[in-house]
């Protein structure tokens, strides 16, 4: 059913969706738009949002923008044409997304943003994001501790257009730079990508064979870096990630990557749907538009409790 | 006229309070200088605007005595938070408390860049509260304990984080302590602390710290 609908939307677009009769569910349709599900983080968001929406009686349509603002705008137009009740969005760029969310608002469709902010307030109804600054500081404190407060390290940065790349780096350095014996020998972007991180790590290793640690802006890059380090026989290098993925959890349990920072992505997506539901029923979410959710440090002590971007009690 | 008065008052206050701050002319909106002003500069200016004028009096007015908090924590963390705390409206946010008290220095660490001193406020020779002295002040307690500072009013997390840093810098800048060993000296304090659990150590960012007679 879901696959069929997704195909229909992409194949026939606006005309077809306009012609389609209303959906069977009582509460209407909610669009869930995220980056590619290749990254399990975004998949967890989509799964979390979809599950909560169904529990609350909504039908869902799940779409991916692949971090392409043009594609995102097309998806918004599709969703608007389809007459969705609300849009749950992990967006494709802090600046570029403003127009898409504004277009939905103009069409009377409220947007509820998760994970990434846009650079304006008053357009989306909610922006629920992980407290990346707090989380990055947690990760950096653990990294410094693991490094014994000294040594050469590299930093892998996320995609530049993404606010979260900047804020995590800034949180890392607010801690690490307080330690004069921590020396950053390389700082490069790998655009959140595992394969890019592998290549970048290989290059960094060649130039800095005496490197002791790598702090990464997300888990997929940490996985790429770890694979390159393993291939080079450098499993002594301390790697710390960010996100709290199952892949990194498994690596931590196997003694590979040392730590990561959990963003409560699953809960965040569910919360966005709950706020959408409340807004649709009462005209208000009852909370501020922009909300910061705290992150949690994951290391060998609690990795066991981590599953799909949520920590068991 | 009113506005001019306010501006003059603001400027003179600014001059008095912000010895280490540089006065920058108001840039023309949309001009190059407005665009080239960094987040750090803008948030430092914002912190200068609100710290002495709003935040310090806010803490002074709302702070509760330390034993009021420790007593309330016995009755449960969330109950203590509901009764005395401030927290942002996001799910999972920790409670922030505005506190005041007086105590004797049990231990001081002035070597670290994240300098602290631990105070005994009850006379049992045990530390009950730790005051952050800086220059590195950890956390965002000062920002998050202020109910008039709301994330939605800021462009993004970067700006909001830099505001927290700038407020911490102000707090550090206002700390005036005698040189040498502080152990045994008595201080009065007001400030903010973030607690994630009832058993977290109470780590106060001071908005007032003065030697008690």
Short mmCIF file of C-alpha atoms in Angstrom, two decimals:
data_model
loop_
_atom_site.label_atom_id
_atom_site.label_comp_id
_atom_site.label_asym_id
_atom_site.label_seq_id
_atom_site.Cartn_x
_atom_site.Cartn_y
_atom_site.Cartn_z
CA UNK A 1 0.00 0.00 0.00
CA UNK A 2 2.67 2.47 1.02
CA UNK A 3 4.91 1.55 -1.87
CA UNK A 4 2.00 1.84 -4.27
CA UNK A 5 1.15 5.26 -3.02
CA UNK A 6 4.71 6.41 -3.16
CA UNK A 7 5.03 5.23 -6.75
CA UNK A 8 1.79 6.83 -7.73
CA UNK A 9 2.82 10.15 -6.30
CA UNK A 10 6.17 10.20 -7.96
CA UNK A 11 4.86 8.83 -11.26
CA UNK A 12 1.73 10.84 -11.74
CA UNK A 13 2.36 13.80 -9.51
CA UNK A 14 -0.10 16.51 -8.92
CA UNK A 15 -2.79 15.63 -11.44
CA UNK A 16 -3.11 12.11 -10.19
CA UNK A 17 -3.09 13.04 -6.53
CA UNK A 18 -5.71 15.69 -7.10
CA UNK A 19 -7.90 13.09 -8.75
CA UNK A 20 -7.50 10.64 -5.92
CA UNK A 21 -10.38 10.51 -3.49
CA UNK A 22 -9.82 11.15 0.17
CA UNK A 23 -8.04 8.54 2.18
CA UNK A 24 -9.66 5.97 4.33
CA UNK A 25 -8.21 7.19 7.62
CA UNK A 26 -10.36 9.36 9.84
CA UNK A 27 -7.80 12.04 10.57
CA UNK A 28 -6.35 12.56 7.11
CA UNK A 29 -2.90 12.33 5.63
CA UNK A 30 0.45 13.40 7.09
CA UNK A 31 3.51 13.76 4.85
CA UNK A 32 6.84 12.67 6.31
CA UNK A 33 9.79 14.09 4.38
CA UNK A 34 13.41 13.33 5.34
CA UNK A 35 16.84 12.91 3.77
CA UNK A 36 17.67 9.52 2.24
CA UNK A 37 16.98 6.47 4.39
CA UNK A 38 20.46 5.19 3.45
CA UNK A 39 21.44 6.80 6.74
CA UNK A 40 19.60 4.79 9.41
CA UNK A 41 19.15 7.98 11.44
CA UNK A 42 16.72 9.39 8.90
CA UNK A 43 15.04 6.04 8.50
CA UNK A 44 14.45 5.92 12.28
CA UNK A 45 12.85 9.36 12.06
CA UNK A 46 10.52 8.26 9.29
CA UNK A 47 9.64 5.02 11.06
CA UNK A 48 9.04 6.82 14.38
CA UNK A 49 6.85 9.49 12.80
CA UNK A 50 4.90 7.00 10.73
CA UNK A 51 4.23 4.70 13.68
CA UNK A 52 2.97 7.55 15.88
CA UNK A 53 0.84 9.02 13.07
CA UNK A 54 -0.86 5.67 12.50
CA UNK A 55 -1.49 5.27 16.23
CA UNK A 56 -3.17 8.66 16.21
CA UNK A 57 -5.36 7.68 13.27
CA UNK A 58 -3.57 9.35 10.37
CA UNK A 59 -2.54 7.94 7.06
CA UNK A 60 1.03 8.70 6.02
CA UNK A 61 3.04 9.33 2.93
CA UNK A 62 6.80 8.96 3.35
CA UNK A 63 9.14 10.77 0.96
CA UNK A 64 12.88 11.53 0.74
CA UNK A 65 14.50 14.69 -0.64
CA UNK A 66 18.08 13.34 -0.78
CA UNK A 67 19.33 16.69 0.60
CA UNK A 68 18.33 18.36 -2.66
CA UNK A 69 16.37 21.59 -1.99
CA UNK A 70 14.80 21.49 -5.47
CA UNK A 71 13.55 17.98 -4.94
CA UNK A 72 12.31 19.01 -1.51
CA UNK A 73 10.29 21.84 -3.05
CA UNK A 74 8.76 19.40 -5.55
CA UNK A 75 7.82 17.08 -2.70
CA UNK A 76 6.22 19.99 -0.87
CA UNK A 77 4.22 20.89 -3.95
CA UNK A 78 3.12 17.27 -4.26
CA UNK A 79 2.10 17.20 -0.61
CA UNK A 80 0.26 20.52 -0.93
CA UNK A 81 -1.54 19.24 -4.03
CA UNK A 82 -2.45 16.13 -2.16
CA UNK A 83 -4.06 18.18 0.59
CA UNK A 84 -2.05 16.69 3.43
CA UNK A 85 -3.05 17.87 6.90
CA UNK A 86 0.52 18.42 8.09
CA UNK A 87 4.12 17.94 7.03
CA UNK A 88 6.80 16.39 9.24
CA UNK A 89 10.15 17.48 7.85
CA UNK A 90 13.85 16.91 8.33
CA UNK A 91 14.91 19.60 5.89
CA UNK A 92 17.39 19.97 3.04
CA UNK A 93 19.09 23.20 4.08
CA UNK A 94 18.57 25.98 6.64
CA UNK A 95 18.21 28.73 4.03
CA UNK A 96 16.73 26.90 1.05
CA UNK A 97 13.94 25.29 3.04
CA UNK A 98 12.32 28.55 4.14
CA UNK A 99 10.53 28.95 0.79
CA UNK A 100 9.13 25.42 0.82
CA UNK A 101 7.78 25.69 4.36
CA UNK A 102 6.35 29.13 3.53
CA UNK A 103 4.59 27.68 0.47
CA UNK A 104 2.97 25.02 2.65
CA UNK A 105 1.97 27.64 5.22
CA UNK A 106 0.41 29.79 2.48
CA UNK A 107 -1.60 26.73 1.45
CA UNK A 108 -2.78 26.33 5.05
CA UNK A 109 -0.58 23.33 5.78
CA UNK A 110 1.46 23.44 9.00
CA UNK A 111 5.02 22.08 9.03
CA UNK A 112 6.71 20.43 12.00
CA UNK A 113 10.46 20.32 11.69
CA UNK A 114 12.76 17.82 13.32
CA UNK A 115 16.54 17.43 13.58
CA UNK A 116 17.52 20.48 11.54
CA UNK A 117 16.44 24.08 11.94
CA UNK A 118 15.61 26.65 9.32
CA UNK A 119 16.95 30.16 9.62
CA UNK A 120 13.60 31.79 10.30
CA UNK A 121 10.99 31.36 12.94
CA UNK A 122 7.26 32.00 12.60
CA UNK A 123 6.90 29.91 9.43
CA UNK A 124 7.00 26.37 10.78
CA UNK A 125 4.76 25.55 13.75
CA UNK A 126 7.41 23.50 15.56
CA UNK A 127 11.14 23.08 15.19
CA UNK A 128 12.25 20.27 17.47
CA UNK A 129 15.98 19.72 17.30
CA UNK A 130 18.57 17.85 19.28
CA UNK A 131 20.67 20.04 21.52
CA UNK A 132 23.69 19.56 19.29
CA UNK A 133 25.81 22.01 21.27
CA UNK A 134 25.18 20.19 24.54
CA UNK A 135 25.66 16.82 22.81
CA UNK A 136 28.89 17.87 21.14
CA UNK A 137 30.26 19.05 24.47
CA UNK A 138 29.44 15.65 25.97
CA UNK A 139 31.19 13.89 23.08
CA UNK A 140 34.21 16.19 23.33
CA UNK A 141 34.53 15.70 27.10
CA UNK A 142 34.59 11.92 26.55
CA UNK A 143 37.04 12.29 23.64
CA UNK A 144 39.43 14.39 25.75
CA UNK A 145 39.17 11.89 28.59
CA UNK A 146 39.89 8.95 26.26
CA UNK A 147 42.83 10.82 24.75
CA UNK A 148 44.31 11.37 28.22
CA UNK A 149 43.94 15.12 27.57
CA UNK A 150 46.76 15.10 25.01
CA UNK A 151 47.77 14.11 21.50
CA UNK A 152 47.22 14.72 17.81
CA UNK A 153 43.73 14.36 16.45
CA UNK A 154 41.66 14.95 13.33
CA UNK A 155 38.13 16.26 13.01
CA UNK A 156 35.68 15.14 10.33
CA UNK A 157 33.12 17.83 9.57
CA UNK A 158 29.62 17.40 8.19
CA UNK A 159 28.05 19.12 5.22
CA UNK A 160 28.76 22.82 5.35
CA UNK A 161 25.22 23.98 4.49
CA UNK A 162 23.88 22.08 7.47
CA UNK A 163 23.65 24.07 10.70
CA UNK A 164 24.33 20.91 12.70
CA UNK A 165 27.79 20.57 11.15
CA UNK A 166 28.79 23.98 12.46
CA UNK A 167 27.21 23.70 15.87
CA UNK A 168 28.77 20.30 16.60
CA UNK A 169 32.20 21.49 15.58
CA UNK A 170 31.75 24.56 17.74
CA UNK A 171 30.64 22.42 20.71
CA UNK A 172 33.64 20.11 20.23
CA UNK A 173 36.11 22.97 20.16
CA UNK A 174 34.58 24.85 23.10
CA UNK A 175 35.75 21.86 25.16
CA UNK A 176 38.81 20.49 23.34
CA UNK A 177 40.48 23.86 22.81
CA UNK A 178 40.66 24.31 26.57
CA UNK A 179 43.31 21.58 26.62
CA UNK A 180 46.60 22.96 25.30
CA UNK A 181 48.07 19.48 24.73
CA UNK A 182 45.30 18.46 22.34
CA UNK A 183 46.58 19.24 18.85
CA UNK A 184 44.30 19.24 15.82
CA UNK A 185 46.38 18.19 12.78
CA UNK A 186 43.55 17.92 10.25
CA UNK A 187 40.01 19.22 9.92
CA UNK A 188 38.14 18.16 6.79
CA UNK A 189 34.60 17.71 5.59
CA UNK A 190 33.35 14.30 4.54
CA UNK A 191 29.80 15.60 3.96
CA UNK A 192 28.22 13.20 6.46
CA UNK A 193 29.19 10.36 4.08
CA UNK A 194 30.70 7.02 5.06
CA UNK A 195 32.51 6.52 1.74
CA UNK A 196 33.88 10.06 1.71
CA UNK A 197 35.04 9.65 5.30
CA UNK A 198 36.91 6.49 4.32
CA UNK A 199 38.84 8.34 1.60
CA UNK A 200 39.44 11.43 3.72
CA UNK A 201 40.68 9.28 6.61
CA UNK A 202 43.13 7.46 4.32
CA UNK A 203 44.58 10.80 3.22
CA UNK A 204 44.77 12.16 6.76
CA UNK A 205 46.53 8.99 7.92
CA UNK A 206 49.14 9.27 5.18
CA UNK A 207 49.94 12.85 6.12
CA UNK A 208 49.72 12.24 9.89
CA UNK A 209 50.75 8.67 10.72
CA UNK A 210 51.15 9.66 14.38
CA UNK A 211 47.50 10.56 14.81
CA UNK A 212 45.92 9.40 18.08
CA UNK A 213 42.26 10.27 17.75
CA UNK A 214 39.43 11.21 15.38
CA UNK A 215 36.34 13.13 16.40
CA UNK A 216 33.58 12.94 13.84
CA UNK A 217 30.52 15.12 13.22
CA UNK A 218 28.31 12.06 12.80
CA UNK A 219 28.25 8.28 13.06
CA UNK A 220 28.32 7.41 9.36
CA UNK A 221 31.58 9.36 8.95
CA UNK A 222 32.89 7.72 12.13
CA UNK A 223 32.12 4.32 10.57
CA UNK A 224 33.95 5.31 7.37
CA UNK A 225 36.94 6.56 9.33
CA UNK A 226 37.01 3.42 11.47
CA UNK A 227 36.95 1.21 8.34
CA UNK A 228 39.94 3.11 6.92
CA UNK A 229 41.79 2.85 10.25
CA UNK A 230 41.09 -0.88 10.42
CA UNK A 231 42.29 -1.35 6.85
CA UNK A 232 45.51 0.46 7.79
CA UNK A 233 45.93 -1.65 10.93
CA UNK A 234 45.42 1.40 13.13
CA UNK A 235 42.76 0.14 15.52
CA UNK A 236 44.63 1.96 18.31
CA UNK A 237 43.14 5.26 17.11
CA UNK A 238 40.35 6.62 19.32
CA UNK A 239 37.20 7.42 17.32
CA UNK A 240 34.17 9.27 18.68
CA UNK A 241 31.00 9.81 16.64
CA UNK A 242 27.66 11.56 16.97
CA UNK A 243 24.06 10.27 16.45
CA UNK A 244 23.87 6.98 18.36
CA UNK A 245 23.37 4.59 15.45
CA UNK A 246 23.11 0.82 15.84
CA UNK A 247 26.21 0.46 13.64
CA UNK A 248 28.32 2.50 16.03
CA UNK A 249 26.71 0.79 19.01
CA UNK A 250 27.86 -2.56 17.62
CA UNK A 251 31.33 -1.16 16.95
CA UNK A 252 31.53 0.13 20.56
CA UNK A 253 30.48 -3.28 21.88
CA UNK A 254 33.14 -4.94 19.71
CA UNK A 255 35.81 -2.56 21.05
CA UNK A 256 36.10 -0.48 17.86
CA UNK A 257 34.71 3.06 17.97
CA UNK A 258 34.86 4.30 21.56
CA UNK A 259 31.84 6.54 22.00
CA UNK A 260 29.03 8.44 20.34
CA UNK A 261 26.29 10.85 21.38
CA UNK A 262 22.69 9.76 21.07
CA UNK A 263 20.23 12.09 19.51
CA UNK A 264 16.75 10.96 20.48
CA UNK A 265 15.71 10.85 16.81
CA UNK A 266 12.94 8.31 17.17
CA UNK A 267 11.26 10.16 20.04
CA UNK A 268 11.79 13.49 18.32
CA UNK A 269 9.89 12.31 15.26
CA UNK A 270 7.09 10.95 17.41
CA UNK A 271 6.91 14.19 19.36
CA UNK A 272 6.61 16.17 16.12
CA UNK A 273 3.61 14.05 15.12
CA UNK A 274 2.06 14.51 18.58
CA UNK A 275 2.46 18.26 18.29
CA UNK A 276 1.00 18.18 14.77
CA UNK A 277 -1.99 16.24 16.09
CA UNK A 278 -2.52 18.68 18.95
CA UNK A 279 -2.14 21.66 16.63
CA UNK A 280 -4.65 20.25 14.14
CA UNK A 281 -7.16 19.57 16.90
CA UNK A 282 -6.73 22.66 19.08
CA UNK A 283 -4.99 25.25 16.92
CA UNK A 284 -1.93 25.30 19.17
CA UNK A 285 0.86 22.97 20.25
CA UNK A 286 1.00 24.62 23.66
CA UNK A 287 4.79 24.91 23.48
CA UNK A 288 7.39 27.24 21.94
CA UNK A 289 8.12 26.83 18.24
CA UNK A 290 11.78 26.02 18.74
CA UNK A 291 12.62 23.24 21.16
CA UNK A 292 16.00 21.76 22.06
CA UNK A 293 16.13 18.12 23.16
CA UNK A 294 19.17 17.02 25.16
CA UNK A 295 21.53 14.32 23.87
CA UNK A 296 23.00 11.39 25.82
CA UNK A 297 26.58 10.07 25.83
CA UNK A 298 26.89 6.46 24.66
CA UNK A 299 29.97 4.40 25.51
CA UNK A 300 30.75 0.84 26.53
CA UNK A 301 28.82 1.39 29.78
CA UNK A 302 25.41 1.88 28.20
CA UNK A 303 25.74 0.80 24.54
CA UNK A 304 23.72 -2.32 25.36
CA UNK A 305 20.63 -0.26 26.00
CA UNK A 306 20.71 1.54 22.67
CA UNK A 307 18.34 0.47 19.91
CA UNK A 308 17.26 2.45 16.83
CA UNK A 309 18.10 5.89 18.22
CA UNK A 310 16.40 5.31 21.54
CA UNK A 311 17.85 4.34 24.92
CA UNK A 312 15.97 1.74 26.95
CA UNK A 313 15.20 2.77 30.52
CA UNK B 1 13.45 62.18 23.39
CA UNK B 2 12.61 59.17 25.50
CA UNK B 3 14.59 57.00 23.15
CA UNK B 4 17.58 59.33 23.27
CA UNK B 5 17.45 59.23 27.07
CA UNK B 6 17.34 55.46 27.03
CA UNK B 7 20.23 55.35 24.61
CA UNK B 8 22.32 57.66 26.76
CA UNK B 9 21.42 55.73 29.87
CA UNK B 10 22.21 52.46 28.10
CA UNK B 11 25.51 53.79 26.86
CA UNK B 12 26.59 55.10 30.25
CA UNK B 13 25.53 51.84 31.91
CA UNK B 14 27.43 50.01 29.23
CA UNK B 15 30.52 52.09 29.86
CA UNK B 16 30.34 51.47 33.57
CA UNK B 17 29.66 47.76 33.38
CA UNK B 18 31.66 46.69 30.39
CA UNK B 19 35.16 47.82 30.95
CA UNK B 20 36.60 45.10 28.74
CA UNK B 21 34.08 45.61 25.97
CA UNK B 22 34.62 47.62 22.87
CA UNK B 23 31.92 50.05 21.85
CA UNK B 24 30.88 49.49 18.26
CA UNK B 25 28.77 51.99 16.35
CA UNK B 26 25.33 50.78 15.30
CA UNK B 27 25.75 49.49 11.77
CA UNK B 28 23.35 50.55 9.05
CA UNK B 29 20.93 47.65 8.50
CA UNK B 30 21.93 45.69 5.43
CA UNK B 31 25.26 47.44 5.23
CA UNK B 32 28.51 45.58 4.88
CA UNK B 33 29.48 46.10 8.49
CA UNK B 34 26.19 44.58 9.66
CA UNK B 35 26.79 41.57 7.47
CA UNK B 36 30.39 41.19 8.51
CA UNK B 37 29.63 41.23 12.22
CA UNK B 38 30.19 37.70 13.46
CA UNK B 39 27.81 35.64 15.56
CA UNK B 40 30.28 36.00 18.42
CA UNK B 41 30.19 39.79 18.18
CA UNK B 42 26.44 39.99 17.97
CA UNK B 43 25.87 37.61 20.86
CA UNK B 44 28.52 39.33 22.96
CA UNK B 45 26.65 42.57 22.35
CA UNK B 46 23.35 40.90 23.20
CA UNK B 47 24.81 39.52 26.43
CA UNK B 48 26.08 43.02 27.25
CA UNK B 49 22.58 44.33 26.73
CA UNK B 50 20.83 41.87 29.02
CA UNK B 51 23.38 40.74 31.61
CA UNK B 52 23.50 43.65 34.04
CA UNK B 53 20.18 45.19 33.05
CA UNK B 54 18.02 42.07 33.22
CA UNK B 55 19.78 38.91 34.24
CA UNK B 56 21.52 39.97 37.46
CA UNK B 57 18.36 41.56 38.91
CA UNK B 58 16.29 38.59 37.72
CA UNK B 59 18.52 36.18 39.62
CA UNK B 60 18.55 38.44 42.69
CA UNK B 61 14.78 38.55 42.70
CA UNK B 62 14.08 34.87 42.04
CA UNK B 63 16.92 33.07 43.80
CA UNK B 64 15.98 30.67 46.59
CA UNK B 65 18.17 29.76 49.55
CA UNK B 66 20.20 26.64 48.92
CA UNK B 67 18.55 24.61 51.75
CA UNK B 68 15.14 25.31 50.19
CA UNK B 69 16.32 23.46 47.10
CA UNK B 70 18.07 20.62 48.90
CA UNK B 71 14.99 20.18 51.08
CA UNK B 72 12.67 20.17 48.08
CA UNK B 73 14.88 17.63 46.29
CA UNK B 74 14.17 15.19 49.13
CA UNK B 75 10.55 15.25 48.00
CA UNK B 76 11.44 14.23 44.45
CA UNK B 77 13.29 15.80 41.56
CA UNK B 78 10.34 16.78 39.40
CA UNK B 79 8.39 18.14 42.35
CA UNK B 80 11.39 20.29 43.27
CA UNK B 81 11.64 21.44 39.65
CA UNK B 82 7.94 22.28 39.44
CA UNK B 83 8.13 24.23 42.69
CA UNK B 84 11.38 26.12 42.22
CA UNK B 85 12.88 25.42 38.79
CA UNK B 86 12.81 26.85 35.30
CA UNK B 87 13.13 24.77 32.21
CA UNK B 88 12.66 25.28 28.50
CA UNK B 89 9.50 23.81 27.01
CA UNK B 90 11.30 21.00 25.23
CA UNK B 91 10.77 17.42 26.31
CA UNK B 92 13.70 16.02 28.28
CA UNK B 93 15.06 19.42 29.29
CA UNK B 94 16.87 19.50 32.62
CA UNK B 95 15.69 21.77 35.43
CA UNK B 96 17.53 25.01 36.13
CA UNK B 97 17.50 26.66 39.54
CA UNK B 98 18.29 30.16 40.74
CA UNK B 99 20.10 29.94 44.03
CA UNK B 100 21.62 32.09 46.74
CA UNK B 101 23.48 31.42 49.91
CA UNK B 102 26.58 31.98 51.97
CA UNK B 103 29.35 29.58 52.79
CA UNK B 104 32.95 28.97 53.71
CA UNK B 105 35.43 27.79 51.11
CA UNK B 106 36.33 24.16 51.77
CA UNK B 107 38.35 23.72 48.63
CA UNK B 108 39.33 25.91 45.70
CA UNK B 109 40.84 24.96 42.37
CA UNK B 110 42.25 28.05 40.73
CA UNK B 111 44.80 26.19 38.60
CA UNK B 112 42.32 24.84 36.08
CA UNK B 113 40.95 27.10 33.39
CA UNK B 114 37.61 25.82 34.63
CA UNK B 115 38.34 27.16 38.12
CA UNK B 116 35.90 26.40 40.93
CA UNK B 117 35.48 26.72 44.65
CA UNK B 118 33.43 24.48 46.90
CA UNK B 119 31.47 26.07 49.75
CA UNK B 120 30.15 24.67 52.99
CA UNK B 121 26.89 26.48 53.69
CA UNK B 122 25.72 24.45 56.68
CA UNK B 123 28.78 24.43 58.92
CA UNK B 124 29.37 20.68 58.80
CA UNK B 125 32.66 21.09 56.97
CA UNK B 126 31.20 19.36 53.88
CA UNK B 127 30.89 21.10 50.52
CA UNK B 128 27.25 21.72 49.59
CA UNK B 129 27.71 23.76 46.45
CA UNK B 130 30.43 24.47 43.91
CA UNK B 131 30.83 27.93 42.40
CA UNK B 132 32.23 28.15 38.85
CA UNK B 133 34.85 30.88 38.58
CA UNK B 134 36.04 30.45 35.00
CA UNK B 135 37.43 31.59 32.63
CA UNK B 136 35.89 28.35 31.33
CA UNK B 137 32.40 28.16 32.73
CA UNK B 138 30.65 24.94 31.81
CA UNK B 139 27.07 24.52 30.74
CA UNK B 140 24.27 26.89 29.84
CA UNK B 141 22.60 27.34 33.25
CA UNK B 142 22.55 31.12 33.16
CA UNK B 143 20.85 31.21 29.76
CA UNK B 144 18.43 28.39 30.48
CA UNK B 145 17.40 29.59 33.94
CA UNK B 146 16.23 32.90 32.46
CA UNK B 147 12.62 32.52 31.38
CA UNK B 148 12.88 35.66 29.24
CA UNK B 149 15.52 34.11 26.99
CA UNK B 150 13.68 31.94 24.47
CA UNK B 151 15.30 29.83 21.75
CA UNK B 152 12.63 30.78 19.16
CA UNK B 153 13.91 34.36 19.26
CA UNK B 154 17.32 33.26 17.97
CA UNK B 155 18.34 32.37 14.45
CA UNK B 156 19.67 28.93 15.24
CA UNK B 157 21.49 26.79 17.77
CA UNK B 158 24.81 28.41 16.89
CA UNK B 159 23.60 31.85 17.87
CA UNK B 160 21.87 30.47 20.95
CA UNK B 161 25.00 28.58 22.05
CA UNK B 162 27.12 31.68 21.56
CA UNK B 163 24.72 33.69 23.69
CA UNK B 164 25.20 31.15 26.49
CA UNK B 165 28.96 31.44 26.13
CA UNK B 166 28.79 35.22 26.14
CA UNK B 167 26.65 35.25 29.30
CA UNK B 168 29.13 32.88 30.96
CA UNK B 169 31.93 35.23 29.93
CA UNK B 170 30.08 38.11 31.58
CA UNK B 171 29.67 36.08 34.76
CA UNK B 172 33.38 35.27 34.78
CA UNK B 173 34.25 38.89 34.08
CA UNK B 174 32.29 39.98 37.14
CA UNK B 175 34.10 37.59 39.50
CA UNK B 176 36.50 39.57 41.68
CA UNK B 177 38.40 37.46 44.18
CA UNK B 178 41.36 38.10 46.42
CA UNK B 179 44.65 36.56 45.32
CA UNK B 180 46.01 33.46 46.99
CA UNK B 181 44.36 30.72 48.98
CA UNK B 182 40.61 31.09 49.38
CA UNK B 183 40.18 28.24 51.84
CA UNK B 184 38.43 29.34 55.01
CA UNK B 185 37.10 32.58 53.52
CA UNK B 186 33.38 33.20 53.50
CA UNK B 187 31.40 34.30 50.44
CA UNK B 188 27.86 35.22 49.61
CA UNK B 189 26.61 34.13 46.20
CA UNK B 190 23.71 34.29 43.79
CA UNK B 191 23.58 32.36 40.56
CA UNK B 192 22.14 29.61 38.40
CA UNK B 193 22.64 25.85 38.28
CA UNK B 194 21.41 23.09 35.97
CA UNK B 195 20.40 19.75 37.48
CA UNK B 196 19.68 16.64 35.43
CA UNK B 197 19.02 14.44 38.47
CA UNK B 198 18.40 15.06 42.16
CA UNK B 199 21.87 13.77 42.98
CA UNK B 200 23.82 15.91 40.50
CA UNK B 201 26.45 18.08 42.17
CA UNK B 202 25.15 21.65 42.39
CA UNK B 203 27.40 23.70 40.13
CA UNK B 204 26.53 27.41 40.28
CA UNK B 205 27.35 30.04 37.68
CA UNK B 206 27.53 33.15 39.86
CA UNK B 207 25.88 36.46 39.06
CA UNK B 208 26.98 37.76 42.45
CA UNK B 209 29.97 36.73 44.51
CA UNK B 210 31.18 38.83 47.39
CA UNK B 211 33.22 38.33 50.50
CA UNK B 212 30.95 38.10 53.52
CA UNK B 213 31.90 40.09 56.60
#
